[in-house]
Amino acid sequence: MLNDMLSRFSNYFESREKELDYNNQSFLICFSSEGDSLAMWNSYISNNTGVSIGLDFSKEDYFIELNSADFRKKFSPFYQIPKGAFYDIKYFDKPVLENKIGELLEKIREVYLLDLMKLKKADKYSIDNFNEYFSSNCYLNFLDLSIYIKDSNFQFEKETRFISSNFEKDDIKFRVKNNFIVPYIEFPKLPTNYMEDKSETERRYSYKIPIVSLTLSPGCSEANLVIHSLKSYLFSKGYDVNKIQFKESEIPFVSRC
């Protein structure tokens, strides 16, 4: 019976690799605690152009009380953000990760045997159903785990993810990137009645992400002009630019061209 469950478990992985499970999707947005890293600049910008956006999620209860019942009762433009949570990514070398997966599989085996013992005088039909249920849940748990781990070669990113799995089908939108249609969800989602009594100006400036700094990439040419254009843009969106720190990267840059 245990071999049957493990076989089903393995089949779930093989089948899900070929076909996406649209009923169990998650959406995530990635952040880094490293705001001025040469490795990050090299990985995510080109032609020495780019900006690192510093955010402070402790401001304005932006995410802190996201899942608390009291917070959701408040009349806040952020209360309809899809429920989710922050997770610090864990980095492992492949042998270490394989060892941890082995430990997890051993725990799964123990739990399976304990639960199976509760099925007194179970017939084959109930055993088959139990194996199907248990193996599918094991698969979903491993799928969740895969969202929070990365190979140790990426640990320079110091990544934190906000992951949401609680949304309506109608919340999913699509955009085109690199010739692929990419699904995404927007957040925060403003309550439909929130802006009814607001002026057009208030509606335009109602939502601000908690920007506290903007750092220009190493080797950025015309830094003063770039900062001026950034200030003009943010000011047009209703931000108080005097409360945002604009700075150049502290990484020395030497062009090799």
PDB file of C-alpha atoms in Angstrom:
ATOM      1  CA  MET A   1       0.000   0.000   0.000  1.00  0.00           C
ATOM      2  CA  LEU A   2       2.872   2.349   0.814  1.00  0.00           C
ATOM      3  CA  ASN A   3       4.484   1.591  -2.551  1.00  0.00           C
ATOM      4  CA  ASP A   4       1.154   2.297  -4.240  1.00  0.00           C
ATOM      5  CA  MET A   5       0.937   5.714  -2.534  1.00  0.00           C
ATOM      6  CA  LEU A   6       4.533   6.597  -3.460  1.00  0.00           C
ATOM      7  CA  SER A   7       3.881   5.555  -7.048  1.00  0.00           C
ATOM      8  CA  ARG A   8       0.832   7.820  -7.208  1.00  0.00           C
ATOM      9  CA  PHE A   9       2.902  10.592  -5.617  1.00  0.00           C
ATOM     10  CA  SER A  10       5.552  10.219  -8.323  1.00  0.00           C
ATOM     11  CA  ASN A  11       2.900  10.199 -11.048  1.00  0.00           C
ATOM     12  CA  TYR A  12       1.542  13.518  -9.786  1.00  0.00           C
ATOM     13  CA  PHE A  13       4.926  15.150 -10.335  1.00  0.00           C
ATOM     14  CA  GLU A  14       5.276  13.681 -13.815  1.00  0.00           C
ATOM     15  CA  SER A  15       1.776  14.662 -14.893  1.00  0.00           C
ATOM     16  CA  ARG A  16       1.994  18.199 -13.452  1.00  0.00           C
ATOM     17  CA  GLU A  17       5.234  18.802 -15.323  1.00  0.00           C
ATOM     18  CA  LYS A  18       3.291  18.242 -18.541  1.00  0.00           C
ATOM     19  CA  GLU A  19       0.062  20.009 -17.614  1.00  0.00           C
ATOM     20  CA  LEU A  20      -0.370  23.117 -15.474  1.00  0.00           C
ATOM     21  CA  ASP A  21      -2.911  22.892 -12.676  1.00  0.00           C
ATOM     22  CA  TYR A  22      -4.937  26.065 -13.251  1.00  0.00           C
ATOM     23  CA  ASN A  23      -6.974  25.525 -10.092  1.00  0.00           C
ATOM     24  CA  ASN A  24      -3.909  25.775  -7.848  1.00  0.00           C
ATOM     25  CA  GLN A  25      -2.027  28.803  -9.113  1.00  0.00           C
ATOM     26  CA  SER A  26      -0.005  31.200  -7.019  1.00  0.00           C
ATOM     27  CA  PHE A  27       1.183  34.672  -7.872  1.00  0.00           C
ATOM     28  CA  LEU A  28       4.224  36.293  -6.375  1.00  0.00           C
ATOM     29  CA  ILE A  29       6.256  39.466  -6.404  1.00  0.00           C
ATOM     30  CA  CYS A  30       9.952  39.399  -5.565  1.00  0.00           C
ATOM     31  CA  PHE A  31      11.945  41.863  -3.467  1.00  0.00           C
ATOM     32  CA  SER A  32      15.537  42.031  -2.277  1.00  0.00           C
ATOM     33  CA  SER A  33      16.991  43.317   0.977  1.00  0.00           C
ATOM     34  CA  GLU A  34      20.083  44.338  -1.008  1.00  0.00           C
ATOM     35  CA  GLY A  35      19.479  47.732  -2.589  1.00  0.00           C
ATOM     36  CA  ASP A  36      22.863  48.405  -4.171  1.00  0.00           C
ATOM     37  CA  SER A  37      24.545  45.153  -5.186  1.00  0.00           C
ATOM     38  CA  LEU A  38      26.908  44.812  -8.146  1.00  0.00           C
ATOM     39  CA  ALA A  39      25.720  41.248  -8.745  1.00  0.00           C
ATOM     40  CA  MET A  40      22.107  42.407  -8.821  1.00  0.00           C
ATOM     41  CA  TRP A  41      22.855  45.313 -11.146  1.00  0.00           C
ATOM     42  CA  ASN A  42      24.690  42.958 -13.507  1.00  0.00           C
ATOM     43  CA  SER A  43      21.795  40.480 -13.448  1.00  0.00           C
ATOM     44  CA  TYR A  44      18.860  42.817 -13.943  1.00  0.00           C
ATOM     45  CA  ILE A  45      19.917  45.908 -15.917  1.00  0.00           C
ATOM     46  CA  SER A  46      21.519  46.582 -19.279  1.00  0.00           C
ATOM     47  CA  ASN A  47      23.510  49.478 -20.713  1.00  0.00           C
ATOM     48  CA  ASN A  48      24.102  50.881 -17.210  1.00  0.00           C
ATOM     49  CA  THR A  49      20.491  52.046 -16.998  1.00  0.00           C
ATOM     50  CA  GLY A  50      18.195  51.172 -14.133  1.00  0.00           C
ATOM     51  CA  VAL A  51      16.883  52.248 -10.753  1.00  0.00           C
ATOM     52  CA  SER A  52      16.694  50.379  -7.457  1.00  0.00           C
ATOM     53  CA  ILE A  53      13.446  51.297  -5.697  1.00  0.00           C
ATOM     54  CA  GLY A  54      13.647  51.308  -1.898  1.00  0.00           C
ATOM     55  CA  LEU A  55      10.376  50.448  -0.136  1.00  0.00           C
ATOM     56  CA  ASP A  56       9.355  50.551   3.506  1.00  0.00           C
ATOM     57  CA  PHE A  57       6.490  48.155   4.179  1.00  0.00           C
ATOM     58  CA  SER A  58       6.152  49.296   7.766  1.00  0.00           C
ATOM     59  CA  LYS A  59       4.637  52.547   6.531  1.00  0.00           C
ATOM     60  CA  GLU A  60       0.883  53.077   6.527  1.00  0.00           C
ATOM     61  CA  ASP A  61       0.201  49.457   7.589  1.00  0.00           C
ATOM     62  CA  TYR A  62       0.916  48.557   3.976  1.00  0.00           C
ATOM     63  CA  PHE A  63       1.222  44.824   4.520  1.00  0.00           C
ATOM     64  CA  ILE A  64       1.798  44.474   8.245  1.00  0.00           C
ATOM     65  CA  GLU A  65      -1.799  43.732   9.248  1.00  0.00           C
ATOM     66  CA  LEU A  66      -2.844  42.400   5.885  1.00  0.00           C
ATOM     67  CA  ASN A  67      -4.392  39.194   7.178  1.00  0.00           C
ATOM     68  CA  SER A  68      -5.838  40.449  10.456  1.00  0.00           C
ATOM     69  CA  ALA A  69      -9.618  40.615  10.747  1.00  0.00           C
ATOM     70  CA  ASP A  70      -9.457  44.029  12.429  1.00  0.00           C
ATOM     71  CA  PHE A  71      -7.455  45.477   9.568  1.00  0.00           C
ATOM     72  CA  ARG A  72      -9.836  44.169   6.923  1.00  0.00           C
ATOM     73  CA  LYS A  73     -12.696  45.916   8.709  1.00  0.00           C
ATOM     74  CA  LYS A  74     -10.968  49.270   8.355  1.00  0.00           C
ATOM     75  CA  PHE A  75     -12.013  51.390   5.424  1.00  0.00           C
ATOM     76  CA  SER A  76      -8.634  51.355   3.752  1.00  0.00           C
ATOM     77  CA  PRO A  77      -7.718  51.381   0.045  1.00  0.00           C
ATOM     78  CA  PHE A  78      -5.475  48.412   0.785  1.00  0.00           C
ATOM     79  CA  TYR A  79      -7.947  46.060   2.433  1.00  0.00           C
ATOM     80  CA  GLN A  80      -8.663  44.141  -0.755  1.00  0.00           C
ATOM     81  CA  ILE A  81      -5.071  43.177  -1.451  1.00  0.00           C
ATOM     82  CA  PRO A  82      -5.157  39.441  -2.191  1.00  0.00           C
ATOM     83  CA  LYS A  83      -4.362  37.609   1.019  1.00  0.00           C
ATOM     84  CA  GLY A  84      -0.815  36.396   1.162  1.00  0.00           C
ATOM     85  CA  ALA A  85       2.377  36.607   3.136  1.00  0.00           C
ATOM     86  CA  PHE A  86       6.046  37.449   2.930  1.00  0.00           C
ATOM     87  CA  TYR A  87       8.556  34.605   2.782  1.00  0.00           C
ATOM     88  CA  ASP A  88      12.319  34.862   2.978  1.00  0.00           C
ATOM     89  CA  ILE A  89      13.805  32.605   0.322  1.00  0.00           C
ATOM     90  CA  LYS A  90      16.006  29.790   1.636  1.00  0.00           C
ATOM     91  CA  TYR A  91      19.111  28.845  -0.331  1.00  0.00           C
ATOM     92  CA  PHE A  92      20.551  25.326  -0.452  1.00  0.00           C
ATOM     93  CA  ASP A  93      23.312  23.459  -2.218  1.00  0.00           C
ATOM     94  CA  LYS A  94      21.878  20.563  -4.220  1.00  0.00           C
ATOM     95  CA  PRO A  95      23.207  17.777  -1.889  1.00  0.00           C
ATOM     96  CA  VAL A  96      21.793  19.569   1.160  1.00  0.00           C
ATOM     97  CA  LEU A  97      18.448  20.069  -0.557  1.00  0.00           C
ATOM     98  CA  GLU A  98      18.283  16.434  -1.623  1.00  0.00           C
ATOM     99  CA  ASN A  99      18.987  15.407   1.977  1.00  0.00           C
ATOM    100  CA  LYS A 100      16.202  17.657   3.282  1.00  0.00           C
ATOM    101  CA  ILE A 101      13.780  16.264   0.706  1.00  0.00           C
ATOM    102  CA  GLY A 102      14.730  12.773   1.857  1.00  0.00           C
ATOM    103  CA  GLU A 103      13.973  13.731   5.459  1.00  0.00           C
ATOM    104  CA  LEU A 104      10.618  15.153   4.389  1.00  0.00           C
ATOM    105  CA  LEU A 105       9.737  11.991   2.476  1.00  0.00           C
ATOM    106  CA  GLU A 106      10.555   9.920   5.573  1.00  0.00           C
ATOM    107  CA  LYS A 107       8.188  12.080   7.634  1.00  0.00           C
ATOM    108  CA  ILE A 108       5.525  11.653   4.957  1.00  0.00           C
ATOM    109  CA  ARG A 109       5.970   7.881   5.174  1.00  0.00           C
ATOM    110  CA  GLU A 110       5.528   7.969   8.963  1.00  0.00           C
ATOM    111  CA  VAL A 111       2.403  10.122   8.748  1.00  0.00           C
ATOM    112  CA  TYR A 112       0.988   7.910   6.007  1.00  0.00           C
ATOM    113  CA  LEU A 113       1.413   4.737   8.051  1.00  0.00           C
ATOM    114  CA  LEU A 114      -0.123   6.343  11.139  1.00  0.00           C
ATOM    115  CA  ASP A 115      -3.146   7.573   9.181  1.00  0.00           C
ATOM    116  CA  LEU A 116      -3.500   4.262   7.418  1.00  0.00           C
ATOM    117  CA  MET A 117      -3.722   2.458  10.752  1.00  0.00           C
ATOM    118  CA  LYS A 118      -6.825   4.507  11.541  1.00  0.00           C
ATOM    119  CA  LEU A 119      -8.641   2.905   8.602  1.00  0.00           C
ATOM    120  CA  LYS A 120      -9.768  -0.190  10.463  1.00  0.00           C
ATOM    121  CA  LYS A 121     -10.773  -3.074   8.233  1.00  0.00           C
ATOM    122  CA  ALA A 122     -10.673  -0.784   5.222  1.00  0.00           C
ATOM    123  CA  ASP A 123     -11.672  -2.281   1.892  1.00  0.00           C
ATOM    124  CA  LYS A 124      -9.666  -1.793  -1.299  1.00  0.00           C
ATOM    125  CA  TYR A 125     -11.928   1.021  -2.485  1.00  0.00           C
ATOM    126  CA  SER A 126     -11.377   3.159   0.625  1.00  0.00           C
ATOM    127  CA  ILE A 127      -7.623   2.407   0.551  1.00  0.00           C
ATOM    128  CA  ASP A 128      -7.438   3.561  -3.079  1.00  0.00           C
ATOM    129  CA  ASN A 129      -9.288   6.767  -2.218  1.00  0.00           C
ATOM    130  CA  PHE A 130      -7.047   7.339   0.771  1.00  0.00           C
ATOM    131  CA  ASN A 131      -3.912   6.826  -1.330  1.00  0.00           C
ATOM    132  CA  GLU A 132      -5.207   9.222  -3.972  1.00  0.00           C
ATOM    133  CA  TYR A 133      -6.061  11.886  -1.404  1.00  0.00           C
ATOM    134  CA  PHE A 134      -2.793  11.495   0.494  1.00  0.00           C
ATOM    135  CA  SER A 135      -0.560  11.536  -2.578  1.00  0.00           C
ATOM    136  CA  SER A 136      -2.279  14.597  -4.095  1.00  0.00           C
ATOM    137  CA  ASN A 137      -1.879  16.501  -0.836  1.00  0.00           C
ATOM    138  CA  CYS A 138       1.785  15.510  -0.653  1.00  0.00           C
ATOM    139  CA  TYR A 139       2.233  16.862  -4.159  1.00  0.00           C
ATOM    140  CA  LEU A 140       0.628  20.192  -3.269  1.00  0.00           C
ATOM    141  CA  ASN A 141       2.860  20.511  -0.194  1.00  0.00           C
ATOM    142  CA  PHE A 142       5.973  19.925  -2.265  1.00  0.00           C
ATOM    143  CA  LEU A 143       4.694  22.418  -4.808  1.00  0.00           C
ATOM    144  CA  ASP A 144       4.312  25.021  -2.053  1.00  0.00           C
ATOM    145  CA  LEU A 145       7.791  24.237  -0.780  1.00  0.00           C
ATOM    146  CA  SER A 146       9.314  24.826  -4.209  1.00  0.00           C
ATOM    147  CA  ILE A 147       8.143  28.443  -4.109  1.00  0.00           C
ATOM    148  CA  TYR A 148      10.292  29.219  -1.068  1.00  0.00           C
ATOM    149  CA  ILE A 149      13.645  27.649  -1.986  1.00  0.00           C
ATOM    150  CA  LYS A 150      16.429  28.398  -4.453  1.00  0.00           C
ATOM    151  CA  ASP A 151      19.828  27.088  -5.411  1.00  0.00           C
ATOM    152  CA  SER A 152      22.625  28.578  -3.297  1.00  0.00           C
ATOM    153  CA  ASN A 153      24.154  30.186  -6.414  1.00  0.00           C
ATOM    154  CA  PHE A 154      21.397  32.799  -6.174  1.00  0.00           C
ATOM    155  CA  GLN A 155      21.885  33.723  -2.529  1.00  0.00           C
ATOM    156  CA  PHE A 156      23.405  37.082  -3.523  1.00  0.00           C
ATOM    157  CA  GLU A 157      19.829  38.167  -4.308  1.00  0.00           C
ATOM    158  CA  LYS A 158      18.772  38.047  -0.629  1.00  0.00           C
ATOM    159  CA  GLU A 159      15.252  37.578  -1.890  1.00  0.00           C
ATOM    160  CA  THR A 160      11.935  37.940  -0.132  1.00  0.00           C
ATOM    161  CA  ARG A 161       8.695  37.056  -1.892  1.00  0.00           C
ATOM    162  CA  PHE A 162       5.126  38.105  -1.311  1.00  0.00           C
ATOM    163  CA  ILE A 163       3.009  35.139  -2.363  1.00  0.00           C
ATOM    164  CA  SER A 164      -0.736  35.145  -2.927  1.00  0.00           C
ATOM    165  CA  SER A 165      -2.910  32.130  -3.688  1.00  0.00           C
ATOM    166  CA  ASN A 166      -6.218  33.699  -2.729  1.00  0.00           C
ATOM    167  CA  PHE A 167      -7.865  35.455  -5.651  1.00  0.00           C
ATOM    168  CA  GLU A 168     -10.838  35.184  -7.984  1.00  0.00           C
ATOM    169  CA  LYS A 169     -10.561  33.945 -11.552  1.00  0.00           C
ATOM    170  CA  ASP A 170     -11.741  37.342 -12.787  1.00  0.00           C
ATOM    171  CA  ASP A 171      -8.777  38.978 -11.015  1.00  0.00           C
ATOM    172  CA  ILE A 172      -6.315  37.371 -13.440  1.00  0.00           C
ATOM    173  CA  LYS A 173      -5.137  39.626 -16.249  1.00  0.00           C
ATOM    174  CA  PHE A 174      -2.650  39.070 -19.041  1.00  0.00           C
ATOM    175  CA  ARG A 175       0.261  40.879 -20.644  1.00  0.00           C
ATOM    176  CA  VAL A 176       2.761  40.043 -23.378  1.00  0.00           C
ATOM    177  CA  LYS A 177       6.447  39.610 -22.510  1.00  0.00           C
ATOM    178  CA  ASN A 178       9.145  38.046 -24.701  1.00  0.00           C
ATOM    179  CA  ASN A 179       6.463  36.756 -27.074  1.00  0.00           C
ATOM    180  CA  PHE A 180       4.614  34.929 -24.264  1.00  0.00           C
ATOM    181  CA  ILE A 181       1.212  35.680 -22.765  1.00  0.00           C
ATOM    182  CA  VAL A 182       1.904  36.112 -19.050  1.00  0.00           C
ATOM    183  CA  PRO A 183      -0.875  35.975 -16.397  1.00  0.00           C
ATOM    184  CA  TYR A 184      -0.768  38.398 -13.470  1.00  0.00           C
ATOM    185  CA  ILE A 185      -2.946  39.912 -10.768  1.00  0.00           C
ATOM    186  CA  GLU A 186      -3.015  43.511  -9.636  1.00  0.00           C
ATOM    187  CA  PHE A 187      -2.727  44.610  -6.049  1.00  0.00           C
ATOM    188  CA  PRO A 188      -3.784  46.477  -4.159  1.00  0.00           C
ATOM    189  CA  LYS A 189      -7.247  46.443  -5.621  1.00  0.00           C
ATOM    190  CA  LEU A 190      -9.180  49.552  -4.635  1.00  0.00           C
ATOM    191  CA  PRO A 191     -12.678  48.957  -3.234  1.00  0.00           C
ATOM    192  CA  THR A 192     -15.312  49.873  -5.804  1.00  0.00           C
ATOM    193  CA  ASN A 193     -16.999  52.332  -3.443  1.00  0.00           C
ATOM    194  CA  TYR A 194     -13.807  53.885  -2.127  1.00  0.00           C
ATOM    195  CA  MET A 195     -13.478  56.607  -4.783  1.00  0.00           C
ATOM    196  CA  GLU A 196     -17.146  57.459  -5.333  1.00  0.00           C
ATOM    197  CA  ASP A 197     -17.074  60.687  -3.316  1.00  0.00           C
ATOM    198  CA  LYS A 198     -13.525  61.683  -4.355  1.00  0.00           C
ATOM    199  CA  SER A 199     -12.576  64.389  -6.799  1.00  0.00           C
ATOM    200  CA  GLU A 200     -10.747  63.480 -10.001  1.00  0.00           C
ATOM    201  CA  THR A 201      -7.499  64.775  -8.488  1.00  0.00           C
ATOM    202  CA  GLU A 202      -7.973  62.679  -5.345  1.00  0.00           C
ATOM    203  CA  ARG A 203      -8.690  59.611  -7.438  1.00  0.00           C
ATOM    204  CA  ARG A 204      -5.516  60.167  -9.428  1.00  0.00           C
ATOM    205  CA  TYR A 205      -3.327  60.492  -6.336  1.00  0.00           C
ATOM    206  CA  SER A 206      -5.109  58.069  -4.028  1.00  0.00           C
ATOM    207  CA  TYR A 207      -2.715  55.131  -4.214  1.00  0.00           C
ATOM    208  CA  LYS A 208       0.996  55.333  -3.441  1.00  0.00           C
ATOM    209  CA  ILE A 209       3.430  52.519  -2.916  1.00  0.00           C
ATOM    210  CA  PRO A 210       5.722  53.233   0.076  1.00  0.00           C
ATOM    211  CA  ILE A 211       8.786  54.527  -1.819  1.00  0.00           C
ATOM    212  CA  VAL A 212      11.537  55.837   0.472  1.00  0.00           C
ATOM    213  CA  SER A 213      14.532  55.889  -1.894  1.00  0.00           C
ATOM    214  CA  LEU A 214      15.638  55.606  -5.502  1.00  0.00           C
ATOM    215  CA  THR A 215      19.204  54.534  -6.290  1.00  0.00           C
ATOM    216  CA  LEU A 216      20.659  55.033  -9.761  1.00  0.00           C
ATOM    217  CA  SER A 217      22.660  52.222 -11.323  1.00  0.00           C
ATOM    218  CA  PRO A 218      26.477  52.285 -11.349  1.00  0.00           C
ATOM    219  CA  GLY A 219      27.865  54.219 -14.275  1.00  0.00           C
ATOM    220  CA  CYS A 220      24.620  56.112 -14.847  1.00  0.00           C
ATOM    221  CA  SER A 221      25.346  59.020 -17.164  1.00  0.00           C
ATOM    222  CA  GLU A 222      23.701  62.408 -16.613  1.00  0.00           C
ATOM    223  CA  ALA A 223      22.754  61.429 -13.046  1.00  0.00           C
ATOM    224  CA  ASN A 224      21.458  64.895 -12.144  1.00  0.00           C
ATOM    225  CA  LEU A 225      19.201  64.953 -15.194  1.00  0.00           C
ATOM    226  CA  VAL A 226      17.901  61.454 -14.435  1.00  0.00           C
ATOM    227  CA  ILE A 227      17.122  62.412 -10.825  1.00  0.00           C
ATOM    228  CA  HIS A 228      15.337  65.552 -12.013  1.00  0.00           C
ATOM    229  CA  SER A 229      13.180  63.516 -14.425  1.00  0.00           C
ATOM    230  CA  LEU A 230      12.358  60.973 -11.697  1.00  0.00           C
ATOM    231  CA  LYS A 231      11.312  63.732  -9.316  1.00  0.00           C
ATOM    232  CA  SER A 232       9.120  65.313 -11.986  1.00  0.00           C
ATOM    233  CA  TYR A 233       7.426  61.988 -12.730  1.00  0.00           C
ATOM    234  CA  LEU A 234       6.769  61.108  -9.076  1.00  0.00           C
ATOM    235  CA  PHE A 235       5.558  64.634  -8.337  1.00  0.00           C
ATOM    236  CA  SER A 236       3.032  64.290 -11.182  1.00  0.00           C
ATOM    237  CA  LYS A 237       1.744  61.133  -9.482  1.00  0.00           C
ATOM    238  CA  GLY A 238       1.177  62.900  -6.171  1.00  0.00           C
ATOM    239  CA  TYR A 239       4.321  61.823  -4.273  1.00  0.00           C
ATOM    240  CA  ASP A 240       6.091  64.168  -1.866  1.00  0.00           C
ATOM    241  CA  VAL A 241       9.538  64.042  -3.492  1.00  0.00           C
ATOM    242  CA  ASN A 242      11.071  65.773  -0.463  1.00  0.00           C
ATOM    243  CA  LYS A 243      10.424  62.606   1.545  1.00  0.00           C
ATOM    244  CA  ILE A 244      12.184  60.343  -0.972  1.00  0.00           C
ATOM    245  CA  GLN A 245      15.969  59.947  -1.041  1.00  0.00           C
ATOM    246  CA  PHE A 246      17.480  60.142  -4.518  1.00  0.00           C
ATOM    247  CA  LYS A 247      21.048  58.898  -4.766  1.00  0.00           C
ATOM    248  CA  GLU A 248      23.696  57.449  -7.022  1.00  0.00           C
ATOM    249  CA  SER A 249      25.073  53.953  -6.534  1.00  0.00           C
ATOM    250  CA  GLU A 250      28.018  53.705  -4.164  1.00  0.00           C
ATOM    251  CA  ILE A 251      29.630  51.050  -6.359  1.00  0.00           C
ATOM    252  CA  PRO A 252      32.673  52.403  -8.263  1.00  0.00           C
ATOM    253  CA  PHE A 253      32.198  51.840 -11.970  1.00  0.00           C
ATOM    254  CA  VAL A 254      34.852  51.716 -14.654  1.00  0.00           C
ATOM    255  CA  SER A 255      33.731  51.358 -18.262  1.00  0.00           C
ATOM    256  CA  ARG A 256      35.610  48.670 -20.154  1.00  0.00           C
ATOM    257  CA  CYS A 257      34.366  49.789 -23.540  1.00  0.00           C
TER     258      CYS A 257
END
